[in-house]
Amino acid sequence: MAGGGGDTNIVGSNRRRNLAGPSGWAGLLANGRIFMIAVFASLGGFQGVFSGVLGMYSFDQRMQSAVSNSGTKGWLVSILELGAWFGVLCTGYLADKLSRKYTIVLAVIIFCIGVIVQTCAFAPSSIFGGRFVTGLGVGSLSMAVPLYNAELAPPEVRGSLVALQQLAITFGIMVSFWIDYGTNYIGGTGSTQSEAAWRVPLALQLVPAIILGIGILFMPFSPRWLVNNGHDDEALQVLSRARRQPPDSDLVQIEFLEIKAQYLFEKETTALKFPNLQDNTWSSNFKLGFYDYLSLLRSRPLLYRVAVGSLTMFFQQWTGVNAILYYAPSIFKDLGLSGTTNSLLATGVVGIVMFLATIPAVIWVDKVGRKPVLISGAFLMAACHLIVAVLTGLYHNSWNQHVAAGWVACVFVWIFAIAFGYSWGPCAWILVAEIWPLSVRGKGVSIAASSNWMNNFIVGQVTPSMLDNIDFGTFVFFGAFSFAGGLFIWLFVPETKGLTLEEMDEIFGSAGMAAGELERFLAIEKRIGLDAYNDPDPDRASPDTEIRKHEIEKA
């Protein structure tokens, strides 16, 4: 059930807005402790290693039965995404039950098991199994880490901190591409190549994962998860240390009481709806969890969020980004670059430009907003796809005679990587992490993120066959979906910049709550003392207030 308030809640947030710090880069520096925690939580594996491994001579010889056919090759790549889809669905419950922190630890353990199986593989079956298990961990981390960062971050830099996960992913992709480029020379690049050329990069995925798994044990719990589980004093202390202010400061108290009011409202709503499931037994808790998932479909404001989260992730994957990342060496060969070494070199450039493009998103996404970034990125990616499609259609049989055209096509693949790096890479995950009410946040993020991984799986599965059968039509196909994604954000997704996670309820249609619910919410605010912090002068709020009121009226 989505909670929220009417005008009183809007005025009540003004006091916190006046006390809040700057956004963007200045905000990151002002929240140095949270920034460092988020950087650490965003550590992950080198997620791009398999792209380069797939084209190595010794790997192809060892796994020849799997890589020689485009169908099985697609499964070899995409089975990780299928595992990630299952991992995300399981993580919604685990994140609420175990905590975001311990869910990250469990995901790291599962990830490491899968990596070890792949590294020791001597047959395709081990690669299939290992990548599926690795995917379980990757999917769980993809949901738990942005959730953890979003719930720990202050509103003015929340988007930047959540974007750190995408920055970490693009950094891992960049490093992994160049690791592949270097290890490709172990024993030579032809028939003398050692199997260490592909086993070493697979094994190196363990290093950042183990660091994350051990280090997260020393990080704080999410204050919102603590409130949700009755640890109010600890939540207050976490907020105090995170904001570098004493527990009795107005900013800390307001943020804590806003979280508390949201939790109490949703708890009391659940008690009113399901009075026979309040005995805290496993069976009752399971049924409540099931009804939480069901409420995402039965409540119009929550269904709106499901649509926004799921479709945003759908369009993120159908931009074709993972088709580029997974099959970049093959694509660059098709664009006229001869030899595995040259294609790996061009793939390494993809990693560099995508990583560099993500940095501005981390710094400025909380100033510019989500919608302008996503819309511009989508249209730029669509243009890149269409230009590459035209060049491929004209010269795919004569790249040797049109070397310059081949390099132009490569450049537009790199520009595509830049466009994704600053826009849909970080911003899609920001939206997924920030739009849910506290009571169903874990489950909501898991459903939206599962859309990402299921579509990721489908893209990885069909891309080899598309490249074989429709050639340049593959780029036209992904370009059309990129353009459609930009239109979707433009027309159907509200701007969420600068709002607390609790204020999202108003944007997504809960501002016009029934009179009884509004009265109950105001009573909770008064009971816990939040109304004492109402700012008598709402005009002193930030300039974003009028924009937010307009969004609320439109919703």
Coordinates of C-alpha atoms in Angstrom, one line a residue:
M1 CA 0.0 0.0 0.0
A2 CA 1.4 3.3 -1.0
G3 CA 1.5 5.9 1.7
G4 CA 1.9 9.6 1.6
G5 CA 0.2 12.8 2.6
G6 CA -1.5 15.8 1.2
D7 CA -0.5 19.4 1.4
T8 CA 0.6 19.0 5.0
N9 CA 3.2 16.5 4.0
I10 CA 4.4 18.8 1.3
V11 CA 4.9 21.6 3.8
G12 CA 6.5 19.2 6.3
S13 CA 9.2 18.4 3.8
N14 CA 10.1 22.0 3.2
R15 CA 12.0 22.2 6.5
R16 CA 14.1 19.2 5.5
R17 CA 14.7 20.7 2.1
N18 CA 15.9 24.0 3.6
L19 CA 18.4 22.1 5.8
A20 CA 19.6 19.8 3.0
G21 CA 23.0 20.2 1.4
P22 CA 24.0 20.8 -2.2
S23 CA 23.5 18.2 -5.0
G24 CA 25.9 16.9 -7.6
W25 CA 29.7 16.9 -7.0
A26 CA 29.5 19.4 -4.2
G27 CA 26.9 17.2 -2.5
L28 CA 29.1 14.1 -2.8
L29 CA 32.0 16.0 -1.1
A30 CA 29.7 17.2 1.6
N31 CA 28.5 13.6 2.2
G32 CA 32.0 12.1 2.1
R33 CA 31.3 9.2 4.5
I34 CA 28.2 8.1 2.6
F35 CA 30.1 8.5 -0.7
M36 CA 32.8 6.2 0.5
I37 CA 30.3 3.6 1.8
A38 CA 28.5 3.7 -1.5
V39 CA 31.7 3.3 -3.5
F40 CA 32.6 0.3 -1.5
A41 CA 29.2 -1.3 -1.7
S42 CA 29.3 -0.9 -5.5
L43 CA 32.3 -3.1 -5.9
G44 CA 31.6 -6.1 -8.1
G45 CA 33.2 -8.5 -10.4
F46 CA 34.8 -7.9 -13.8
Q47 CA 31.6 -8.5 -15.6
G48 CA 32.8 -8.2 -19.1
V49 CA 35.5 -10.9 -19.2
F50 CA 33.3 -13.4 -21.0
S51 CA 33.0 -11.2 -24.1
G52 CA 36.7 -11.5 -24.8
V53 CA 37.0 -15.1 -23.6
L54 CA 34.4 -16.1 -26.2
G55 CA 36.7 -15.2 -29.1
M56 CA 39.9 -16.8 -27.7
Y57 CA 41.4 -19.7 -29.7
S58 CA 42.0 -22.0 -26.8
F59 CA 38.6 -21.5 -25.3
D60 CA 36.9 -22.1 -28.7
Q61 CA 38.9 -25.3 -29.1
R62 CA 38.0 -26.5 -25.6
M63 CA 34.3 -25.6 -25.9
Q64 CA 34.0 -26.1 -29.6
S65 CA 30.7 -28.1 -29.4
A66 CA 29.1 -25.0 -27.8
V67 CA 30.6 -22.1 -29.7
S68 CA 30.4 -23.5 -33.2
N69 CA 26.6 -23.1 -33.4
S70 CA 25.0 -19.7 -33.0
G71 CA 22.1 -21.2 -30.9
T72 CA 24.3 -22.8 -28.3
K73 CA 26.6 -19.9 -28.4
G74 CA 23.7 -17.7 -27.5
W75 CA 22.8 -20.0 -24.6
L76 CA 26.5 -20.0 -23.4
V77 CA 26.3 -16.2 -23.0
S78 CA 22.7 -15.7 -21.9
I79 CA 22.4 -18.4 -19.3
L80 CA 24.1 -16.0 -16.8
E81 CA 21.2 -13.6 -17.4
L82 CA 18.7 -16.4 -16.8
G83 CA 20.3 -17.1 -13.5
A84 CA 20.3 -13.4 -12.7
W85 CA 16.6 -13.3 -13.3
F86 CA 16.0 -16.0 -10.7
G87 CA 18.4 -14.3 -8.4
V88 CA 16.6 -11.0 -8.5
L89 CA 13.2 -12.7 -7.8
C90 CA 14.6 -14.4 -4.7
T91 CA 16.4 -11.3 -3.5
G92 CA 13.2 -9.3 -2.9
Y93 CA 12.3 -11.5 0.0
L94 CA 15.8 -12.0 1.3
A95 CA 16.5 -8.2 1.3
D96 CA 13.6 -7.6 3.5
K97 CA 14.2 -10.6 5.7
L98 CA 18.0 -10.8 6.1
S99 CA 18.7 -7.1 5.5
R100 CA 20.2 -5.5 2.4
K101 CA 23.7 -5.9 4.0
Y102 CA 23.6 -9.7 4.6
T103 CA 21.9 -10.2 1.2
I104 CA 24.9 -8.7 -0.4
V105 CA 27.2 -11.1 1.5
L106 CA 25.1 -14.1 0.5
A107 CA 25.1 -13.0 -3.2
V108 CA 28.9 -12.6 -3.2
I109 CA 29.3 -16.2 -1.9
I110 CA 27.0 -17.6 -4.6
F111 CA 28.8 -15.5 -7.2
C112 CA 32.2 -16.9 -6.2
I113 CA 31.0 -20.5 -6.3
G114 CA 29.9 -19.9 -9.9
V115 CA 33.2 -18.3 -10.9
I116 CA 35.2 -21.1 -9.5
V117 CA 33.2 -23.7 -11.4
Q118 CA 33.8 -21.7 -14.7
T119 CA 37.5 -21.3 -14.0
C120 CA 37.9 -25.1 -13.5
A121 CA 35.7 -26.0 -16.5
F122 CA 36.9 -28.7 -19.0
A123 CA 33.5 -29.1 -20.8
P124 CA 30.7 -26.8 -21.9
S125 CA 28.4 -28.2 -19.2
S126 CA 30.6 -26.7 -16.5
I127 CA 30.5 -23.3 -18.2
F128 CA 26.7 -23.5 -18.5
G129 CA 26.3 -24.5 -14.8
G130 CA 28.9 -22.1 -13.5
R131 CA 27.5 -19.1 -15.4
F132 CA 24.0 -19.9 -14.2
V133 CA 25.2 -19.9 -10.6
T134 CA 27.3 -16.8 -11.2
G135 CA 24.2 -15.2 -12.6
L136 CA 22.2 -15.9 -9.4
G137 CA 24.8 -13.8 -7.5
V138 CA 25.0 -11.1 -10.2
G139 CA 21.2 -10.7 -10.2
S140 CA 21.0 -10.5 -6.5
L141 CA 23.8 -7.9 -6.3
S142 CA 22.1 -5.8 -9.1
M143 CA 19.1 -5.5 -6.9
A144 CA 20.5 -5.3 -3.4
V145 CA 23.3 -2.8 -4.0
P146 CA 21.3 0.0 -5.5
L147 CA 18.6 -0.6 -2.9
Y148 CA 21.2 -0.3 -0.1
N149 CA 22.8 2.8 -1.7
A150 CA 19.4 4.5 -2.2
E151 CA 18.2 3.9 1.4
L152 CA 21.5 5.2 2.9
A153 CA 21.8 8.3 0.7
P154 CA 20.4 11.7 1.4
P155 CA 17.8 12.9 -1.2
E156 CA 20.0 15.6 -2.7
V157 CA 22.7 13.1 -3.8
R158 CA 20.8 9.8 -3.9
G159 CA 20.9 9.6 -7.7
S160 CA 24.6 10.2 -7.8
L161 CA 25.3 7.5 -5.2
V162 CA 23.0 4.9 -6.8
A163 CA 24.8 5.7 -10.2
L164 CA 28.0 4.6 -8.5
Q165 CA 27.0 1.0 -9.1
Q166 CA 26.8 1.6 -12.8
L167 CA 30.2 3.4 -12.6
A168 CA 31.6 0.3 -10.9
I169 CA 30.1 -2.0 -13.5
T170 CA 31.5 0.1 -16.4
F171 CA 34.9 0.2 -14.6
G172 CA 34.8 -3.6 -14.3
I173 CA 33.8 -3.9 -18.0
M174 CA 36.6 -1.6 -19.0
V175 CA 39.2 -3.5 -16.9
S176 CA 38.0 -6.9 -18.0
F177 CA 38.2 -6.0 -21.7
W178 CA 41.8 -5.0 -21.3
I179 CA 42.6 -8.1 -19.1
D180 CA 41.2 -10.2 -22.0
Y181 CA 43.4 -8.2 -24.4
G182 CA 46.5 -8.9 -22.3
T183 CA 45.8 -12.6 -21.4
N184 CA 45.0 -13.3 -25.1
Y185 CA 48.8 -13.3 -25.6
I186 CA 49.5 -16.1 -23.1
G187 CA 51.2 -18.8 -25.1
G188 CA 50.4 -17.0 -28.4
T189 CA 47.2 -15.9 -30.1
G190 CA 46.9 -19.0 -32.3
S191 CA 47.2 -22.8 -31.9
T192 CA 49.9 -22.4 -29.2
Q193 CA 47.7 -20.3 -27.0
S194 CA 47.5 -21.6 -23.4
E195 CA 44.2 -22.2 -21.6
A196 CA 45.5 -19.8 -18.9
A197 CA 44.5 -17.1 -21.5
W198 CA 40.8 -17.6 -20.6
R199 CA 41.1 -19.2 -17.1
V200 CA 43.0 -16.3 -15.6
P201 CA 40.5 -13.5 -16.5
L202 CA 37.6 -15.7 -15.3
A203 CA 39.4 -16.3 -12.0
L204 CA 40.2 -12.6 -11.5
Q205 CA 36.5 -11.9 -11.0
L206 CA 36.9 -13.3 -7.5
V207 CA 39.2 -10.5 -6.4
P208 CA 36.7 -7.6 -6.2
A209 CA 33.9 -9.9 -5.1
I210 CA 35.8 -11.2 -2.1
I211 CA 36.8 -7.7 -1.1
L212 CA 33.1 -6.6 -1.3
G213 CA 31.9 -9.7 0.7
I214 CA 34.3 -9.1 3.5
G215 CA 34.2 -5.3 3.6
I216 CA 30.4 -5.0 3.6
L217 CA 30.4 -6.7 7.0
F218 CA 31.9 -3.5 8.4
M219 CA 29.3 -1.2 6.8
P220 CA 26.2 0.0 8.5
F221 CA 22.7 -1.4 7.9
S222 CA 20.2 0.5 5.9
P223 CA 18.4 2.9 8.3
R224 CA 15.1 2.2 6.5
W225 CA 15.5 -1.5 6.9
L226 CA 16.4 -0.9 10.6
V227 CA 13.2 1.0 11.1
N228 CA 11.2 -1.6 9.3
N229 CA 12.5 -4.2 11.8
G230 CA 12.1 -2.2 15.0
H231 CA 15.7 -1.0 15.5
D232 CA 14.9 2.7 15.8
D233 CA 17.8 3.6 18.0
E234 CA 20.3 2.0 15.6
A235 CA 18.6 3.7 12.6
L236 CA 18.9 7.1 14.3
Q237 CA 22.6 6.5 15.0
V238 CA 23.2 5.4 11.4
L239 CA 21.6 8.5 10.1
S240 CA 23.5 10.7 12.5
R241 CA 26.9 9.2 11.5
A242 CA 25.9 9.3 7.8
R243 CA 24.8 13.0 7.9
R244 CA 27.7 14.0 10.2
Q245 CA 25.2 15.6 12.6
P246 CA 24.1 14.8 16.1
P247 CA 21.1 12.6 16.6
D248 CA 19.0 15.4 17.9
S249 CA 19.7 17.8 15.0
D250 CA 16.6 18.8 13.0
L251 CA 17.8 17.3 9.7
V252 CA 18.5 13.9 11.3
Q253 CA 15.3 13.9 13.3
I254 CA 13.1 14.9 10.3
E255 CA 14.5 12.3 8.1
F256 CA 14.2 9.6 10.8
L257 CA 10.6 10.6 11.6
E258 CA 9.6 10.7 7.9
I259 CA 10.9 7.1 7.6
K260 CA 9.1 6.1 10.9
A261 CA 5.8 7.7 9.8
Q262 CA 5.9 5.9 6.5
Y263 CA 6.6 2.6 8.2
L264 CA 3.9 3.0 10.8
F265 CA 1.3 4.0 8.3
E266 CA 2.0 1.0 6.1
K267 CA 2.2 -1.4 9.1
E268 CA -1.2 -0.1 10.4
T269 CA -2.7 -0.4 6.9
T270 CA -1.6 -4.0 6.7
A271 CA -3.0 -4.7 10.2
L272 CA -6.4 -3.2 9.1
K273 CA -6.4 -5.2 5.9
F274 CA -5.2 -8.5 7.2
P275 CA -5.9 -8.7 11.0
N276 CA -5.7 -12.5 10.9
L277 CA -2.1 -12.5 9.7
Q278 CA -0.5 -10.5 12.5
D279 CA 0.9 -13.4 14.7
N280 CA 4.4 -13.1 13.2
T281 CA 4.6 -16.8 12.3
W282 CA 6.4 -18.0 9.2
S283 CA 3.2 -18.9 7.5
S284 CA 1.6 -15.5 8.2
N285 CA 4.7 -13.6 7.1
F286 CA 4.9 -15.7 3.9
K287 CA 1.3 -14.8 3.1
L288 CA 1.9 -11.2 3.9
G289 CA 4.8 -11.2 1.5
F290 CA 2.7 -12.8 -1.1
Y291 CA 0.0 -10.2 -0.6
D292 CA 2.7 -7.5 -0.9
Y293 CA 3.6 -8.8 -4.4
L294 CA -0.1 -9.1 -5.2
S295 CA -0.6 -5.5 -4.1
L296 CA 1.8 -4.3 -6.7
L297 CA -0.8 -5.5 -9.3
R298 CA -4.0 -4.6 -7.5
S299 CA -3.2 -1.1 -6.4
R300 CA -3.3 1.5 -9.2
P301 CA -0.4 3.7 -7.9
L302 CA 1.8 0.6 -7.3
L303 CA 0.9 -0.9 -10.7
Y304 CA 2.0 2.4 -12.2
R305 CA 5.3 1.9 -10.5
V306 CA 5.6 -1.7 -11.7
A307 CA 5.0 -0.4 -15.3
V308 CA 7.5 2.4 -15.0
G309 CA 10.2 0.2 -13.4
S310 CA 9.6 -2.9 -15.6
L311 CA 9.3 -1.0 -18.9
T312 CA 12.3 1.2 -18.1
M313 CA 14.4 -2.0 -17.7
F314 CA 12.8 -3.5 -20.8
F315 CA 13.9 -0.5 -22.9
Q316 CA 17.3 -0.4 -21.3
Q317 CA 18.1 -3.9 -22.6
W318 CA 16.5 -3.5 -26.0
T319 CA 18.8 -0.6 -26.7
G320 CA 21.1 -3.4 -27.6
V321 CA 23.8 -2.5 -25.1
N322 CA 24.5 -6.1 -24.1
A323 CA 24.4 -7.3 -27.7
I324 CA 27.3 -4.8 -28.2
L325 CA 29.1 -5.8 -24.9
Y326 CA 28.7 -9.6 -25.3
Y327 CA 29.5 -9.8 -29.0
A328 CA 31.7 -6.7 -29.5
P329 CA 34.7 -8.7 -30.9
S330 CA 32.4 -10.4 -33.4
I331 CA 30.7 -7.2 -34.3
F332 CA 34.0 -5.4 -34.9
K333 CA 35.2 -8.3 -37.1
D334 CA 32.0 -7.9 -39.1
L335 CA 32.7 -4.2 -39.5
G336 CA 36.0 -5.0 -41.2
L337 CA 38.5 -5.3 -38.3
S338 CA 40.6 -8.4 -39.1
G339 CA 42.1 -10.6 -36.4
T340 CA 41.1 -11.4 -32.8
T341 CA 43.7 -8.9 -31.5
N342 CA 42.3 -5.9 -33.4
S343 CA 38.7 -6.7 -32.5
L344 CA 39.7 -7.1 -28.8
L345 CA 41.5 -3.8 -29.0
A346 CA 38.4 -2.0 -30.4
T347 CA 36.3 -3.7 -27.7
G348 CA 38.7 -2.3 -25.1
V349 CA 37.9 1.2 -26.4
V350 CA 34.2 0.5 -25.8
G351 CA 35.0 -0.2 -22.1
I352 CA 37.0 3.0 -21.8
V353 CA 34.5 5.4 -23.3
M354 CA 31.6 3.8 -21.4
F355 CA 33.4 4.2 -18.1
L356 CA 34.4 7.8 -18.8
A357 CA 30.8 8.7 -19.9
T358 CA 29.4 7.3 -16.6
I359 CA 31.4 9.8 -14.5
P360 CA 29.4 12.9 -15.5
A361 CA 26.2 11.0 -14.7
V362 CA 27.4 10.4 -11.1
I363 CA 28.3 14.0 -10.7
W364 CA 25.3 15.8 -12.4
V365 CA 22.3 13.4 -12.5
D366 CA 20.9 15.0 -9.3
K367 CA 21.2 18.5 -10.9
V368 CA 19.9 17.8 -14.4
G369 CA 17.3 15.2 -13.5
R370 CA 16.4 11.7 -14.7
K371 CA 14.2 12.5 -17.7
P372 CA 16.5 14.7 -19.7
V373 CA 19.4 12.3 -19.3
L374 CA 17.3 9.3 -20.3
I375 CA 15.6 10.9 -23.3
S376 CA 18.8 12.4 -24.8
G377 CA 20.6 9.1 -24.3
A378 CA 17.9 7.1 -26.0
F379 CA 17.7 9.3 -29.1
L380 CA 21.5 9.4 -29.4
M381 CA 21.7 5.6 -29.2
A382 CA 19.0 5.3 -31.8
A383 CA 20.9 7.6 -34.2
C384 CA 24.1 5.6 -33.7
H385 CA 22.3 2.3 -34.5
L386 CA 20.8 3.7 -37.7
I387 CA 24.1 5.1 -38.9
V388 CA 25.9 1.8 -38.3
A389 CA 23.0 0.0 -40.1
V390 CA 23.2 2.2 -43.2
L391 CA 27.0 1.8 -43.4
T392 CA 26.8 -2.0 -42.9
G393 CA 24.0 -2.3 -45.5
L394 CA 26.1 -0.4 -48.0
Y395 CA 29.5 -2.0 -47.4
H396 CA 29.1 -5.3 -45.6
N397 CA 30.4 -7.2 -48.6
S398 CA 33.3 -4.8 -49.4
W399 CA 34.8 -3.5 -46.1
N400 CA 38.3 -4.1 -47.5
Q401 CA 37.6 -1.5 -50.2
H402 CA 36.0 0.9 -47.8
V403 CA 38.2 0.9 -44.7
A404 CA 37.3 4.5 -43.8
A405 CA 33.6 3.5 -43.7
G406 CA 34.4 0.6 -41.4
W407 CA 36.2 2.9 -39.0
V408 CA 33.3 5.4 -39.1
A409 CA 31.0 2.5 -38.1
C410 CA 33.3 1.6 -35.2
V411 CA 33.3 5.2 -34.0
F412 CA 29.6 5.2 -33.9
V413 CA 29.6 2.0 -31.9
W414 CA 31.9 3.9 -29.4
I415 CA 29.5 6.9 -29.4
F416 CA 26.7 4.5 -28.7
A417 CA 28.7 3.2 -25.7
I418 CA 29.1 6.8 -24.5
A419 CA 25.4 7.5 -24.8
F420 CA 24.5 4.5 -22.8
G421 CA 27.2 5.2 -20.2
Y422 CA 25.9 8.6 -19.2
S423 CA 22.2 7.8 -19.5
W424 CA 20.4 4.5 -19.4
G425 CA 23.2 2.7 -17.6
P426 CA 23.0 4.6 -14.3
C427 CA 19.6 6.3 -14.6
A428 CA 17.5 3.2 -15.2
W429 CA 18.8 1.7 -11.9
I430 CA 18.3 5.0 -10.1
L431 CA 14.6 4.9 -11.1
V432 CA 14.2 1.3 -10.1
A433 CA 15.8 1.9 -6.7
E434 CA 13.9 5.1 -5.7
I435 CA 10.2 4.8 -6.7
W436 CA 8.9 2.2 -4.2
P437 CA 7.3 2.7 -0.8
L438 CA 9.1 1.2 2.2
S439 CA 6.8 -1.8 2.8
V440 CA 7.2 -3.2 -0.7
R441 CA 10.5 -1.6 -1.8
G442 CA 12.5 -4.9 -1.8
K443 CA 9.9 -6.8 -3.7
G444 CA 9.2 -3.9 -6.1
V445 CA 12.9 -3.5 -7.0
S446 CA 13.1 -7.3 -7.5
I447 CA 10.3 -7.3 -10.0
A448 CA 11.5 -4.3 -11.9
A449 CA 15.1 -5.6 -11.9
S450 CA 13.9 -9.1 -13.0
S451 CA 12.6 -7.4 -16.1
N452 CA 16.1 -6.2 -16.8
W453 CA 17.6 -9.6 -16.5
M454 CA 14.9 -11.5 -18.4
N455 CA 15.2 -9.1 -21.3
N456 CA 19.0 -9.2 -21.0
F457 CA 18.7 -13.0 -21.3
I458 CA 16.5 -12.8 -24.4
V459 CA 18.9 -10.2 -26.1
G460 CA 21.9 -12.4 -25.4
Q461 CA 20.1 -15.5 -26.7
V462 CA 18.8 -14.0 -30.0
T463 CA 21.7 -11.7 -31.0
P464 CA 24.0 -14.3 -32.6
S465 CA 21.1 -15.6 -34.8
M466 CA 20.1 -12.0 -35.6
L467 CA 23.6 -11.1 -36.7
D468 CA 23.7 -14.3 -38.9
N469 CA 20.3 -13.9 -40.4
I470 CA 19.3 -10.2 -40.7
D471 CA 22.8 -8.7 -40.6
F472 CA 22.4 -4.8 -40.6
G473 CA 18.7 -5.2 -39.7
T474 CA 19.9 -6.0 -36.2
F475 CA 21.0 -2.4 -35.8
V476 CA 17.8 -1.1 -37.2
F477 CA 15.9 -3.3 -34.8
F478 CA 17.7 -2.0 -31.7
G479 CA 17.7 1.6 -33.0
A480 CA 13.9 1.5 -33.2
F481 CA 13.6 0.2 -29.6
S482 CA 16.0 2.9 -28.4
F483 CA 13.8 5.6 -30.0
A484 CA 10.7 4.0 -28.5
G485 CA 12.4 4.0 -25.1
G486 CA 13.0 7.8 -25.3
L487 CA 9.4 8.4 -26.1
F488 CA 8.3 6.2 -23.2
I489 CA 10.3 8.2 -20.7
W490 CA 9.2 11.5 -22.3
L491 CA 5.5 10.7 -22.1
F492 CA 4.9 8.4 -19.2
V493 CA 7.7 8.7 -16.5
P494 CA 7.5 11.6 -13.9
E495 CA 10.7 13.4 -12.8
T496 CA 11.9 12.1 -9.4
K497 CA 14.9 14.3 -8.9
G498 CA 15.4 15.6 -5.3
L499 CA 12.5 13.8 -3.7
T500 CA 12.8 11.6 -0.6
L501 CA 11.9 8.0 -1.1
E502 CA 8.8 8.6 1.0
E503 CA 7.7 11.5 -1.2
M504 CA 7.6 9.3 -4.2
D505 CA 4.1 8.2 -3.1
E506 CA 2.7 11.7 -4.0
I507 CA 4.3 11.7 -7.4
F508 CA 2.9 8.2 -8.3
G509 CA -0.7 9.0 -7.5
S510 CA -1.2 8.7 -3.7
A511 CA -1.6 12.5 -3.0
G512 CA -5.3 12.1 -3.3
M513 CA -5.6 9.5 -0.5
A514 CA -9.0 8.7 0.9
A515 CA -10.0 11.0 3.8
G516 CA -9.7 8.2 6.4
E517 CA -6.2 7.3 5.2
L518 CA -5.1 10.9 5.2
E519 CA -6.4 11.4 8.7
R520 CA -4.7 8.3 9.9
F521 CA -1.3 9.4 8.4
L522 CA -1.6 12.9 9.9
A523 CA -2.4 11.3 13.2
I524 CA 0.8 9.2 13.0
E525 CA 2.9 12.3 12.2
K526 CA 1.4 14.1 15.2
R527 CA 1.9 11.0 17.4
I528 CA 5.6 10.7 16.7
G529 CA 6.2 14.5 16.7
L530 CA 6.9 15.1 13.0
D531 CA 4.4 17.9 12.8
A532 CA 6.6 19.9 15.1
Y533 CA 9.1 20.3 12.3
N534 CA 6.6 21.7 9.8
D535 CA 8.0 24.9 8.2
P536 CA 5.5 27.8 8.6
D537 CA 6.9 29.4 5.4
P538 CA 6.5 26.9 2.6
D539 CA 7.8 29.5 0.1
R540 CA 11.3 29.0 1.6
A541 CA 11.5 25.6 0.1
S542 CA 13.7 24.8 -2.8
P543 CA 12.7 25.9 -6.4
D544 CA 11.9 22.2 -7.1
T545 CA 8.9 22.5 -4.9
E546 CA 6.7 24.1 -7.6
I547 CA 7.9 21.5 -10.2
R548 CA 7.0 18.7 -7.7
K549 CA 3.5 20.2 -7.1
H550 CA 3.0 20.3 -10.8
E551 CA 4.0 16.6 -11.1
I552 CA 1.6 15.7 -8.2
E553 CA -1.3 17.5 -9.9
K554 CA -0.5 15.8 -13.2
A555 CA -0.4 12.4 -11.5

